[in-house]
Amino acid sequence: MKNTNNPYNQVQMGQMMPPQPPMPMLQRIKNGARMIQNNIFPKWLSQYPIAVYLIVLFGISVAYSAYSMAWYYMLSGVVAVGVFFLYGSTAVKDTGIDKIYKEKRFEKRLFFVALVPRVIWMVLIYTIFMQSYGNAFGFENGDATFYHEIGEDFALNLKNGTFGKYWNEISESVDISDLGYGVYVGFLYWLTDNSIIVVRLLKCLISAWTVVLVYRLAVRHFGNQTARVAAIFCALWPNFWYYCGVHLKETEMVFLGVLFVEQADQMLRSRQFTAWKVAPVLLIGATLFTFRMPLALVAFMSLIFSVVMSSTRVVSWGKRIVVGILAVLLIGVTMGNRIQEQSQELYKQAESSQQRENMQWRATRDNGNAFAKYAGKSVFAPLIFTIPFASMVKPYDGQDVQQLLNGGNFVKNIISCFTIFAMILLLMTGDWREHLLPLSFMLGYLVVLTMSTFAQSERFHQPVMPFEMMFAAYGLSIAVTKKKYKRWFTYWCGVMFVAVFAWNWFKLAGRGLI
């Protein structure tokens, strides 16, 4: 007797259907993802990471008690990890993962879920900075005060009618990659009489809107349910909150990067292909040159690459030719002498000899780590989705940011498991060509970062974190379909326990403190 429970031998209308060939692997995966429903943020995703974090935090604090973090940095880490993993499940349901909402209504709910913690954090960190340091810049007073001073000078010269002369001077003395944010701050200062609070409130709004853009992009690529999880990841990741409370350009730069990819993706997939759809994409990409030149180059290269290599189901031949030509022309026009010089300098710095010299300097400088000279591309490349590891010790004064962000970095350490899983899955199934634009943007920037000396710097990972989280949400949506994937995640949590502990030992041992 045949097994009627077999999905390929089912009784339908009183007749036995003939055996059907097995579904392709990709189709089985997609069908499984559709069946996730409310289980897309399972309990084990909350329980395991929180347990590992508390154990490793306690273990490091006891083992290296002489160099343990202040209690408030420990508290910030516990809150960061708890909010992300515990509230994440609730937020997914509260925003409608298990309900049918119209897109506009859902986006409004999502926007406020992202906005509220950002505003709370911004007010809190502003108050702490003012009380502890007597200024609004706190321990980020290097680059932060630099941008603040540019903004003040910009606004002052606008008011005094001397802007022309000032602009000639500043455009020659300041890197083009710093001009964009400095001018933006200056324009806001001109409108608001140098209000720091207004600048940071706008950061909160911009960052919250970035979450909505991530959702829109993820919907087109992975469907509604996975997109909502990706958006919640971005809404609740504490490191995004942090940059809403400081005078750095990361929030605006992340927004421009996501906006570029989202608009370019919409343009390439749109049936109506007009100049009004192409022009904003190219303008946003050109603006990125004034925030971080390597990121702008990666943006345009990813657009050209995706136009050439994308599936014809996504991008027609007509679009490929038009967009490719326009992008190349814009790069040629935009690549003035100063940008070209910076591009050549970036290439030189990426060479192994230059990198070794820089890492040697990091090893021998004051408070340097003697082990840094062994770091390089071969070390950073396999870990690029996961680093930086959470710093839970205080080897010397001046590492407040790393300690404050220990919880957010630990969150990244954990969820990078699903990003890596998604990369493997897309490669195995051959589905990578359907997601080529966000993939090429993310991977292209990570390659550049790996070749630089900033691969371990949390700040430099910011531009691609929305995309890493989007692919992590996709990886998670597949992982919850089978028990073996849960077991792999358990192993990953164990590996991260060892890695974080080893990283904090490395920070102390390399300085001869233990």
PDB file of C-alpha atoms in Angstrom, residues 7 32 35 49 136 145 197 204 220 222 314 336 359 363 393 410 437 440 452 487:
ATOM      1  CA  PRO A   7       3.762  14.876  -0.704  1.00  0.00           C
ATOM      2  CA  GLY A  32       9.763  26.173   3.934  1.00  0.00           C
ATOM      3  CA  MET A  35       5.615  28.208   6.468  1.00  0.00           C
ATOM      4  CA  PRO A  49      22.958  34.565  22.983  1.00  0.00           C
ATOM      5  CA  ALA A 136      28.004  67.743  23.879  1.00  0.00           C
ATOM      6  CA  THR A 145      34.492  68.757  17.217  1.00  0.00           C
ATOM      7  CA  ILE A 197      20.048  69.213  19.417  1.00  0.00           C
ATOM      8  CA  CYS A 204      17.202  60.056  14.796  1.00  0.00           C
ATOM      9  CA  ARG A 220      11.401  43.007  -2.973  1.00  0.00           C
ATOM     10  CA  PHE A 222      12.860  38.088   0.306  1.00  0.00           C
ATOM     11  CA  VAL A 314      15.516  41.380 -13.115  1.00  0.00           C
ATOM     12  CA  GLY A 336      38.158  65.133 -10.540  1.00  0.00           C
ATOM     13  CA  MET A 359      50.145  47.562  11.643  1.00  0.00           C
ATOM     14  CA  ALA A 363      52.090  47.567  17.573  1.00  0.00           C
ATOM     15  CA  VAL A 393      38.114  45.039  29.358  1.00  0.00           C
ATOM     16  CA  PHE A 410      28.329  41.056  20.617  1.00  0.00           C
ATOM     17  CA  LEU A 437      22.940  44.789  -6.187  1.00  0.00           C
ATOM     18  CA  SER A 440      27.819  43.418  -4.571  1.00  0.00           C
ATOM     19  CA  SER A 452      42.567  48.578   4.695  1.00  0.00           C
ATOM     20  CA  ARG A 487      22.264  22.837  16.477  1.00  0.00           C
TER      21      ARG A 487
END
